[in-house]
PDB file of C-alpha atoms in Angstrom:
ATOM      1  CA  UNK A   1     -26.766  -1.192  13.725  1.00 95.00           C
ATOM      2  CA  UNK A   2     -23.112  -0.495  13.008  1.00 96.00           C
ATOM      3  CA  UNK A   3     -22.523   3.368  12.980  1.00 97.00           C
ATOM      4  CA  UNK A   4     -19.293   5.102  12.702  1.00 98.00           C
ATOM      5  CA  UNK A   5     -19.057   9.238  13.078  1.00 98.00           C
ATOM      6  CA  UNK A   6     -16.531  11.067  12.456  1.00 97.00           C
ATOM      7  CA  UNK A   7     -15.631  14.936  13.401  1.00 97.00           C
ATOM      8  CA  UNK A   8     -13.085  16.966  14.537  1.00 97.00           C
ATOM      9  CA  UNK A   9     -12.398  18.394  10.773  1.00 96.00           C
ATOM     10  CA  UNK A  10     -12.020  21.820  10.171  1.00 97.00           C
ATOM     11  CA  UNK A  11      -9.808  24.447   8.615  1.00 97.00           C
ATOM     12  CA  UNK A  12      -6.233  24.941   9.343  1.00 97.00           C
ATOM     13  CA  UNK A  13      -3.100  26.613   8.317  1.00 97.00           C
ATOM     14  CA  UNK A  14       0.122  24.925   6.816  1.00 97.00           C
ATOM     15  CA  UNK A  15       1.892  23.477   9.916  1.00 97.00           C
ATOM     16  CA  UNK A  16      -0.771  23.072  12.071  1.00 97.00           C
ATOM     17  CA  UNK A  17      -2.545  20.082  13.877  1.00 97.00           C
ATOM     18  CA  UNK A  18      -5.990  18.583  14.273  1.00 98.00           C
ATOM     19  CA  UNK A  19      -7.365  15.681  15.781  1.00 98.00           C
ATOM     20  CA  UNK A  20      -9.946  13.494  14.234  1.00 98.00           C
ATOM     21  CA  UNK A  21     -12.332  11.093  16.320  1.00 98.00           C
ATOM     22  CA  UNK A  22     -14.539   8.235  15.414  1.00 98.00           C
ATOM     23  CA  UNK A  23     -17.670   7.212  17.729  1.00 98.00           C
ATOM     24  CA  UNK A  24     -18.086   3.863  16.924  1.00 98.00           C
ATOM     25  CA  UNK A  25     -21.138   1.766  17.827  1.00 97.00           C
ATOM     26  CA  UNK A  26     -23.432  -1.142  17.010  1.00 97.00           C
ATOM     27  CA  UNK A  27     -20.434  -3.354  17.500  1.00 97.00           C
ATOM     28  CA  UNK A  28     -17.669  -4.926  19.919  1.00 97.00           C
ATOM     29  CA  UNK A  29     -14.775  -1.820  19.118  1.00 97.00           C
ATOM     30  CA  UNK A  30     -12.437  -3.783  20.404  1.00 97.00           C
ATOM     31  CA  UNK A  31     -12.770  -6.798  18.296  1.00 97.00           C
ATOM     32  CA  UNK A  32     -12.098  -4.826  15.479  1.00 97.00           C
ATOM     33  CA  UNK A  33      -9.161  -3.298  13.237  1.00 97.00           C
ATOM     34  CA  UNK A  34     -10.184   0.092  12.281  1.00 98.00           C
ATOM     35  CA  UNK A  35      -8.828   2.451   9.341  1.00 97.00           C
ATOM     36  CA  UNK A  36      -8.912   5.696   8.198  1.00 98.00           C
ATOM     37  CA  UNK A  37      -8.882   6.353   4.047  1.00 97.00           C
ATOM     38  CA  UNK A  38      -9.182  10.067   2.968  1.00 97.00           C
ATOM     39  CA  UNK A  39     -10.581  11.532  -0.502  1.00 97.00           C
ATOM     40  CA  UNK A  40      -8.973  15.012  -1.614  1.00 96.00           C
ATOM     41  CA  UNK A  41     -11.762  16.418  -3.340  1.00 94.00           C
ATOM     42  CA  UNK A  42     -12.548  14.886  -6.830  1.00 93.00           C
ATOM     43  CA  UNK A  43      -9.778  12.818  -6.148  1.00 94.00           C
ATOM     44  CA  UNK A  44     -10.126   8.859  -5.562  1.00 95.00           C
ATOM     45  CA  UNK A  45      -9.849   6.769  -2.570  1.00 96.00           C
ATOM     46  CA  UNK A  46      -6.381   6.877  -0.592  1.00 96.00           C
ATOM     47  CA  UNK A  47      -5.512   4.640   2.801  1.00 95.00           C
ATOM     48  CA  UNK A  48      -4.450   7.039   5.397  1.00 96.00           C
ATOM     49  CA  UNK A  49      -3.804   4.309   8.196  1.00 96.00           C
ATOM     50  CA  UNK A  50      -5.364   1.237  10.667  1.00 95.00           C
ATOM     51  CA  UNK A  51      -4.682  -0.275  13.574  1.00 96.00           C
ATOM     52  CA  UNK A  52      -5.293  -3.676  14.771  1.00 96.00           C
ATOM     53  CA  UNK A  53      -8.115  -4.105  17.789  1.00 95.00           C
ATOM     54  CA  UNK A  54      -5.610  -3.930  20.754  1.00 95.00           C
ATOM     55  CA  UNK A  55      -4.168  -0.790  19.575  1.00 94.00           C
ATOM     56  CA  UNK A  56      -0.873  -2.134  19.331  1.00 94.00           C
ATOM     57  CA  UNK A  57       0.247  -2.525  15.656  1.00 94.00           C
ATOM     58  CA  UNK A  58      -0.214   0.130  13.506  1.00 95.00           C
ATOM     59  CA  UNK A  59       0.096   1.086   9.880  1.00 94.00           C
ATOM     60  CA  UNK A  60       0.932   4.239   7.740  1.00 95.00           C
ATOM     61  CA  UNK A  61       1.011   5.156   4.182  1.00 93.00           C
ATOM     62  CA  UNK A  62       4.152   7.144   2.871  1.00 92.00           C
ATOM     63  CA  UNK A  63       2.979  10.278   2.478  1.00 94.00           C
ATOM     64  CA  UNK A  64       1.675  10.595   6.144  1.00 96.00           C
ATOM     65  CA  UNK A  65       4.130   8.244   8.443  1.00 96.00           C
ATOM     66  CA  UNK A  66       6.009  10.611  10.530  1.00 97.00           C
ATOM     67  CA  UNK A  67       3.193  13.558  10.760  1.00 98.00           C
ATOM     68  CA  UNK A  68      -0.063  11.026  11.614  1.00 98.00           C
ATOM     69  CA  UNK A  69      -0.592   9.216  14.406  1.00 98.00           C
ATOM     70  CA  UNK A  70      -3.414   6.549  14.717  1.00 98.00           C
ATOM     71  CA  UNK A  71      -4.799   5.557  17.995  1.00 98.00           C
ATOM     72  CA  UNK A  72      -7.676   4.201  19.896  1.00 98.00           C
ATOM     73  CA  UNK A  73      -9.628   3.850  23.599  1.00 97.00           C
ATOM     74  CA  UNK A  74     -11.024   0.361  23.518  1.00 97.00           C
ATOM     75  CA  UNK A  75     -13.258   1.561  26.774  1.00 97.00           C
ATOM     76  CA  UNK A  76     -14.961   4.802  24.960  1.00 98.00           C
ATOM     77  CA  UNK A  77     -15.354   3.306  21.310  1.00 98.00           C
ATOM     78  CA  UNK A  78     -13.159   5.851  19.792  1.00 98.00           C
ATOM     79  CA  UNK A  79     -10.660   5.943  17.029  1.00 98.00           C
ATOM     80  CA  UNK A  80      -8.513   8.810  16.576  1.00 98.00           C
ATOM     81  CA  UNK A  81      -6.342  10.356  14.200  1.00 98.00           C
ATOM     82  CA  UNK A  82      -3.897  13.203  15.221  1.00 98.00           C
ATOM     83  CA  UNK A  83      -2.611  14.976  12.200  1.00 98.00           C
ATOM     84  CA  UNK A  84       0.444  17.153  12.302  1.00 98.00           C
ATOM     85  CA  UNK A  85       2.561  19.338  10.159  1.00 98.00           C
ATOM     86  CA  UNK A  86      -0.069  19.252   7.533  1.00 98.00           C
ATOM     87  CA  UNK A  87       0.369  20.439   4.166  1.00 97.00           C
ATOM     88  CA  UNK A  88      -2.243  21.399   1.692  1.00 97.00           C
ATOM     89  CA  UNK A  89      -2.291  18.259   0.098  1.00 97.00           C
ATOM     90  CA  UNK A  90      -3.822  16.616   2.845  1.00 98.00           C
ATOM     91  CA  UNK A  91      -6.728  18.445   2.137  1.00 98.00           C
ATOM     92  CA  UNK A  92      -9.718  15.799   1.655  1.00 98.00           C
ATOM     93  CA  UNK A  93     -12.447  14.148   3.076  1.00 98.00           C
ATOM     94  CA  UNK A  94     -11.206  11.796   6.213  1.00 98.00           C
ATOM     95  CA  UNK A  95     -13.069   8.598   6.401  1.00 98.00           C
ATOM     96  CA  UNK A  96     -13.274   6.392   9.291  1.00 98.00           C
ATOM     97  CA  UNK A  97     -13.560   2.380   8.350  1.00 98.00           C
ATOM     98  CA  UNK A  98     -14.024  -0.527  10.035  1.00 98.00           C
ATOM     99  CA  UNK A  99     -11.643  -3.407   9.214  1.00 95.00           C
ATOM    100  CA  UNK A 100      -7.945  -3.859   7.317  1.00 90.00           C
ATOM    101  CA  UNK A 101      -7.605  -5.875   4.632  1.00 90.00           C
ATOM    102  CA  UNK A 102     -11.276  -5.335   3.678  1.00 94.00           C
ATOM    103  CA  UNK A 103     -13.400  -2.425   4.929  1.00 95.00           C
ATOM    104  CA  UNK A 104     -17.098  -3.602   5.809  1.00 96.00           C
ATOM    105  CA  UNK A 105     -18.616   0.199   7.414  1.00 97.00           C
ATOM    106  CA  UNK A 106     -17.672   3.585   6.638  1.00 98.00           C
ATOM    107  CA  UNK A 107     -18.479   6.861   8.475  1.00 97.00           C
ATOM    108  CA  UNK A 108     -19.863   9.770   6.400  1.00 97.00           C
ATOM    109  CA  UNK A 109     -16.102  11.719   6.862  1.00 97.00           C
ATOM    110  CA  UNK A 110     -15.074  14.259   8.067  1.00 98.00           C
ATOM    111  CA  UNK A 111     -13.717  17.486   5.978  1.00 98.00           C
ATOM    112  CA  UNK A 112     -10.363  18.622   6.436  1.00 98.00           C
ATOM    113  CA  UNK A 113      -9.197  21.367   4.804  1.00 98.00           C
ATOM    114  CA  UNK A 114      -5.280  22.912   4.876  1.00 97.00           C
ATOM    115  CA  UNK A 115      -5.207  26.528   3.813  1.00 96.00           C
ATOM    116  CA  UNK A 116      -3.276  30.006   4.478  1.00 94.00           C
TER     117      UNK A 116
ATOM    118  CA  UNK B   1       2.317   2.167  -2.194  1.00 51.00           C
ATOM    119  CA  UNK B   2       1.257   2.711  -6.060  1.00 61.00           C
ATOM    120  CA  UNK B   3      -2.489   2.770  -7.116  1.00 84.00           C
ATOM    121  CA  UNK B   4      -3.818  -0.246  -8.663  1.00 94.00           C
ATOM    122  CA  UNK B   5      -5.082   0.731 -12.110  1.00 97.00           C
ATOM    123  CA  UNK B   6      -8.642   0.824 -13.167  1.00 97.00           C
ATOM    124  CA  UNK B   7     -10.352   2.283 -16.241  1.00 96.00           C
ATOM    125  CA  UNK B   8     -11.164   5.701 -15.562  1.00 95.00           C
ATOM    126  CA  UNK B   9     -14.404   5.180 -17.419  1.00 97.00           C
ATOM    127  CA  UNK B  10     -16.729   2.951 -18.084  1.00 97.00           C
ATOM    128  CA  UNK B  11     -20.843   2.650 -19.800  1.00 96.00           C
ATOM    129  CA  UNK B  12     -23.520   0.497 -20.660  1.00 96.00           C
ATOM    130  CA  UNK B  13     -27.440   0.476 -21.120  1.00 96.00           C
ATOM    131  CA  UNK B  14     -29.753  -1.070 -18.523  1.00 96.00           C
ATOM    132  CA  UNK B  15     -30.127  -4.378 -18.510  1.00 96.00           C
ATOM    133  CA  UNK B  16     -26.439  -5.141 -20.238  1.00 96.00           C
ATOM    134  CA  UNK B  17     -23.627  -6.260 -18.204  1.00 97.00           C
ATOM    135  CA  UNK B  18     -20.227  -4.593 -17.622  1.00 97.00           C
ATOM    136  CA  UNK B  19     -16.956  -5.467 -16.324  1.00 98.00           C
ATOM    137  CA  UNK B  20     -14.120  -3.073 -14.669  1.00 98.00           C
ATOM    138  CA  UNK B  21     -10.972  -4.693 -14.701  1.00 98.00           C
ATOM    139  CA  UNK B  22      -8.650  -3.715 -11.357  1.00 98.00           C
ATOM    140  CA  UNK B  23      -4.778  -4.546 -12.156  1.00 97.00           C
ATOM    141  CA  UNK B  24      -1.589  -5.036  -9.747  1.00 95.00           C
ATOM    142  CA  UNK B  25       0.896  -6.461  -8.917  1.00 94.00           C
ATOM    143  CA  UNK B  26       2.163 -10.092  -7.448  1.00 93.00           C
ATOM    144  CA  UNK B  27       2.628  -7.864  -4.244  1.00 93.00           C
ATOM    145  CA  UNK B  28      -1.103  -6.708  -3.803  1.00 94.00           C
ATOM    146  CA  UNK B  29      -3.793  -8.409  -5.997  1.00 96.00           C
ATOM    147  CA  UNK B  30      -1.558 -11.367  -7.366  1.00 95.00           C
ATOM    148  CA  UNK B  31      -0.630 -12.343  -4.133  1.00 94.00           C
ATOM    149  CA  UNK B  32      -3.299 -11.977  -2.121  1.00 95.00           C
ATOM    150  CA  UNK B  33      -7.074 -12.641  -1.995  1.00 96.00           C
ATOM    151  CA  UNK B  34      -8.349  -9.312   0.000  1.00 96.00           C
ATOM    152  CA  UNK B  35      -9.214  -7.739  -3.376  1.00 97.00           C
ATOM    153  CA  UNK B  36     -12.913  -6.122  -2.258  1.00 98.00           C
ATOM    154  CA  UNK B  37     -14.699  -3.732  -4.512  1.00 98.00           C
ATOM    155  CA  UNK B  38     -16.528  -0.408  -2.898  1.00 98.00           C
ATOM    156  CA  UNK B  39     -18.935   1.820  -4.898  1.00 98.00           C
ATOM    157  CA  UNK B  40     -20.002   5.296  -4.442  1.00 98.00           C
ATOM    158  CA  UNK B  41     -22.054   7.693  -4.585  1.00 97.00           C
ATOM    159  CA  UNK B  42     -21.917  11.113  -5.450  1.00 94.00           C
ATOM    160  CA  UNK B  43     -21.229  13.011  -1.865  1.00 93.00           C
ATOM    161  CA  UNK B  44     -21.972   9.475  -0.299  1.00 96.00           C
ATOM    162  CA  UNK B  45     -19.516   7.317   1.383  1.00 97.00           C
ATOM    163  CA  UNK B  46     -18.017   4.372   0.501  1.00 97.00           C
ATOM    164  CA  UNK B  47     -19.699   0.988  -0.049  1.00 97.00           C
ATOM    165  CA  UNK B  48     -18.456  -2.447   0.542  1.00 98.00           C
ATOM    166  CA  UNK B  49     -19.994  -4.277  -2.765  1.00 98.00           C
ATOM    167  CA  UNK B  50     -17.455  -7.643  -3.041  1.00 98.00           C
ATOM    168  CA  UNK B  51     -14.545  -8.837  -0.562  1.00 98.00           C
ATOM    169  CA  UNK B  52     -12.117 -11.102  -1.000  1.00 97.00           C
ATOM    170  CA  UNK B  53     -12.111 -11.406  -4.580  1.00 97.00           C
ATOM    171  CA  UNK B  54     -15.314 -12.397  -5.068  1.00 97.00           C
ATOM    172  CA  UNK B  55     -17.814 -12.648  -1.895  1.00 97.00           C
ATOM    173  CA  UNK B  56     -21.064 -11.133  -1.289  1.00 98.00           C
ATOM    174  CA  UNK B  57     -22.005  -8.767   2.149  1.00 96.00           C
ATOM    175  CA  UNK B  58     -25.044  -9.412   2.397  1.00 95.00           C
ATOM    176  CA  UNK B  59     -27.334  -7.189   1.222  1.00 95.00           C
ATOM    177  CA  UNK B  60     -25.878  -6.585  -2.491  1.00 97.00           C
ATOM    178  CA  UNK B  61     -27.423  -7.971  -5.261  1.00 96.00           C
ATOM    179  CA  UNK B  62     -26.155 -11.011  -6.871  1.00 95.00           C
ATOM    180  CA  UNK B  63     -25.998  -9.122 -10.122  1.00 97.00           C
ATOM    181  CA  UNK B  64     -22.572  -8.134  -8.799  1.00 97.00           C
ATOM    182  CA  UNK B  65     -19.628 -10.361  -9.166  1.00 97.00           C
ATOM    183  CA  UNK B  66     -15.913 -10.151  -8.415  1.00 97.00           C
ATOM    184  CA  UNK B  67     -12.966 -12.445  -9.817  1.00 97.00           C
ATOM    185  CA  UNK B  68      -9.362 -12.743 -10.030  1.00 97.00           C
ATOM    186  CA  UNK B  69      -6.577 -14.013 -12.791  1.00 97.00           C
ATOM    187  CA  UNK B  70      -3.118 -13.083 -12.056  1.00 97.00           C
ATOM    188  CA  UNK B  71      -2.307  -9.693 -11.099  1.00 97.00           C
ATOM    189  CA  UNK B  72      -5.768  -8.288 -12.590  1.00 98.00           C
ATOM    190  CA  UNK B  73      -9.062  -8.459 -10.395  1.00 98.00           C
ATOM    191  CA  UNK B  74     -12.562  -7.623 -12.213  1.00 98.00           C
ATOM    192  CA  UNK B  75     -15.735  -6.423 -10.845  1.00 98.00           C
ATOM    193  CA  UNK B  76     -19.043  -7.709 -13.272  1.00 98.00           C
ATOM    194  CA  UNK B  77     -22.174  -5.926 -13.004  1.00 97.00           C
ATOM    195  CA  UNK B  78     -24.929  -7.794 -14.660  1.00 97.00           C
ATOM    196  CA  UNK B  79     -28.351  -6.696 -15.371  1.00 96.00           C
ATOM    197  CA  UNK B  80     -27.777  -3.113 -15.274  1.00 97.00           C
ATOM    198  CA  UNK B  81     -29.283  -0.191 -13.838  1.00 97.00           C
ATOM    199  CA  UNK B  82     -30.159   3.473 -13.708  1.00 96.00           C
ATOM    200  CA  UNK B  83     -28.706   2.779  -9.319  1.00 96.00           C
ATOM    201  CA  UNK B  84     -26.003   1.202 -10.310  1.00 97.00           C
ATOM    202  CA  UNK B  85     -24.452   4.149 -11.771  1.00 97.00           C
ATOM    203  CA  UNK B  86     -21.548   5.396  -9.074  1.00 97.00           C
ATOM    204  CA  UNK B  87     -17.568   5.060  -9.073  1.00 97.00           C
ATOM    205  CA  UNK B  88     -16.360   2.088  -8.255  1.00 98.00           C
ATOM    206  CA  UNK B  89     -12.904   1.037  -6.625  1.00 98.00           C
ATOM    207  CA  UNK B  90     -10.951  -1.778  -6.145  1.00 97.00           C
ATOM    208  CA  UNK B  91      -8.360  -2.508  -3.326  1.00 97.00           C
ATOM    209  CA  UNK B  92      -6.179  -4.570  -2.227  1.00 97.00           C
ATOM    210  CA  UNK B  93      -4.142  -5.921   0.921  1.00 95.00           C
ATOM    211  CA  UNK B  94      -0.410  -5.353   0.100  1.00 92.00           C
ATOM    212  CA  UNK B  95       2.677  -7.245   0.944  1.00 86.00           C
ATOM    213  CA  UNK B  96       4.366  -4.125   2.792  1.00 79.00           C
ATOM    214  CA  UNK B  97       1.175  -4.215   5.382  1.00 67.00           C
ATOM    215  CA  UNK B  98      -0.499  -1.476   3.542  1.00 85.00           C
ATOM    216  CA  UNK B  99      -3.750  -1.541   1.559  1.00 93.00           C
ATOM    217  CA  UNK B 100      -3.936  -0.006  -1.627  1.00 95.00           C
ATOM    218  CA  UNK B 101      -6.735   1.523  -3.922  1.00 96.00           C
ATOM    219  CA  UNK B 102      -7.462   1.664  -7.253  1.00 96.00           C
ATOM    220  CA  UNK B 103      -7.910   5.149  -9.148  1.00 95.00           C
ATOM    221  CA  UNK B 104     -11.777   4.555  -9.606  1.00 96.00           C
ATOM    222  CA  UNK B 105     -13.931   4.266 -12.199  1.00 97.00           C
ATOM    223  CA  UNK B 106     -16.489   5.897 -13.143  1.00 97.00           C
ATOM    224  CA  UNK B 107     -19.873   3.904 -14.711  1.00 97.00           C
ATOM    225  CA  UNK B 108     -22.906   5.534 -16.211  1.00 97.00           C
ATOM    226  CA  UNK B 109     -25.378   3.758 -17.164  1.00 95.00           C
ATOM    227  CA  UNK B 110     -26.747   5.375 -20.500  1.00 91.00           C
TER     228      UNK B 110
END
């Protein structure tokens, strides 16, 4: 069974950093391109980022290139997202996908939340 | 990286059928056949219902349907039902290597 779980949300103020992780399992990691799409609350869908299965393309939207870094260890089944300089509106639920062009399993997110 | 656009609402009674329309560009769902369709739940995530235009995981009823014309995708839910009632979104590869989503809509079944 394919699971994906997410964690490393939290609070933080303007500025600051956090790392999200994705345990992934049920499924050869490696093999796969893997995504992360957030949802600011009562807000719709929004692609964050993905990365192919090697680790070495990767992908940003806009309104994150710059400040987020995607990344992945093949050998612990782990996809990461390290978030800096956020701002408030990055506030939102971080999901972790797995896929690109189409995304097939979700985790349950991951709440991040950017306030002073 | 603009949303596709999507009603923001949509309704019908159990049993009738209902289509969301998803529309684009010749850059994302024109050009490309990665439109898939995810529905959700109210604190749920996500949920692959139609890739690639128009295919099936399996697992999802045949009652959903997906389709394409031009730069406009549409998601068809026959045979509604009280379970069915979620938001829905479309997305959609993009030519700048980016996928983009739809704003959602939301269906209640009355």
């Amino acid at each position: 069974e394919v699971q994906l779980l997410e964690s490393g949300g939290g609070l933080v103020h303007p500025g600051g950093s956090l790392r999200l992780s994705c345990a992934a399992s049920g499924f050869t990691f490696s093999n796969f391109a893997m995504s992360w799409v957030r949802q600011a609350p009562g807000e719709g869908l929004e692609w964050v980022s993905d990365i192919n299965g090697s680790g070495g393309n990767t992908y940003y939207a806009d309104s994150v290139k710059g400040r987020f870094t995607i990344s992945r260890d093949n050998s612990k089944n782990t996809l990461y997202l390290q978030m800096n300089s956020l701002r408030a509106e990055d506030s939102a639920v971080y999901y972790c996908a797995r896929g690109r062009k189409v995304s097939d399993y979700w985790g349950q997110g991951t709440l991040v939340t950017v306030s002073s | 990286q603009s949303a596709l656009t999507q009603p923001a609402s949509v309704s019908g009674s159990p049993g009738q059928s209902i289509t969301i329309s998803c529309t684009g560009t010749s850059s994302d769902v024109g050009g490309y056949n990665y439109v898939s369709w995810y529905q959700q739940h109210s604190g749920k995530a996500p949920k692959l219902m139609i890739y690639e235009v128009s295919n099936r995981p399996s697992g999802v009823p045949d009652r959903f349907s997906g389709s394409k014309s031009g730069n406009t995708a549409s998601l068809i839910i026959s045979g509604l039902q009280a379970e069915d009632e979620a938001d829905y979104y479309c997305s959609s590869y993009s030519s700048i290597n980016s996928v983009v989503f739809g704003g959602g809509t939301k269906l209640t079944v009355l």
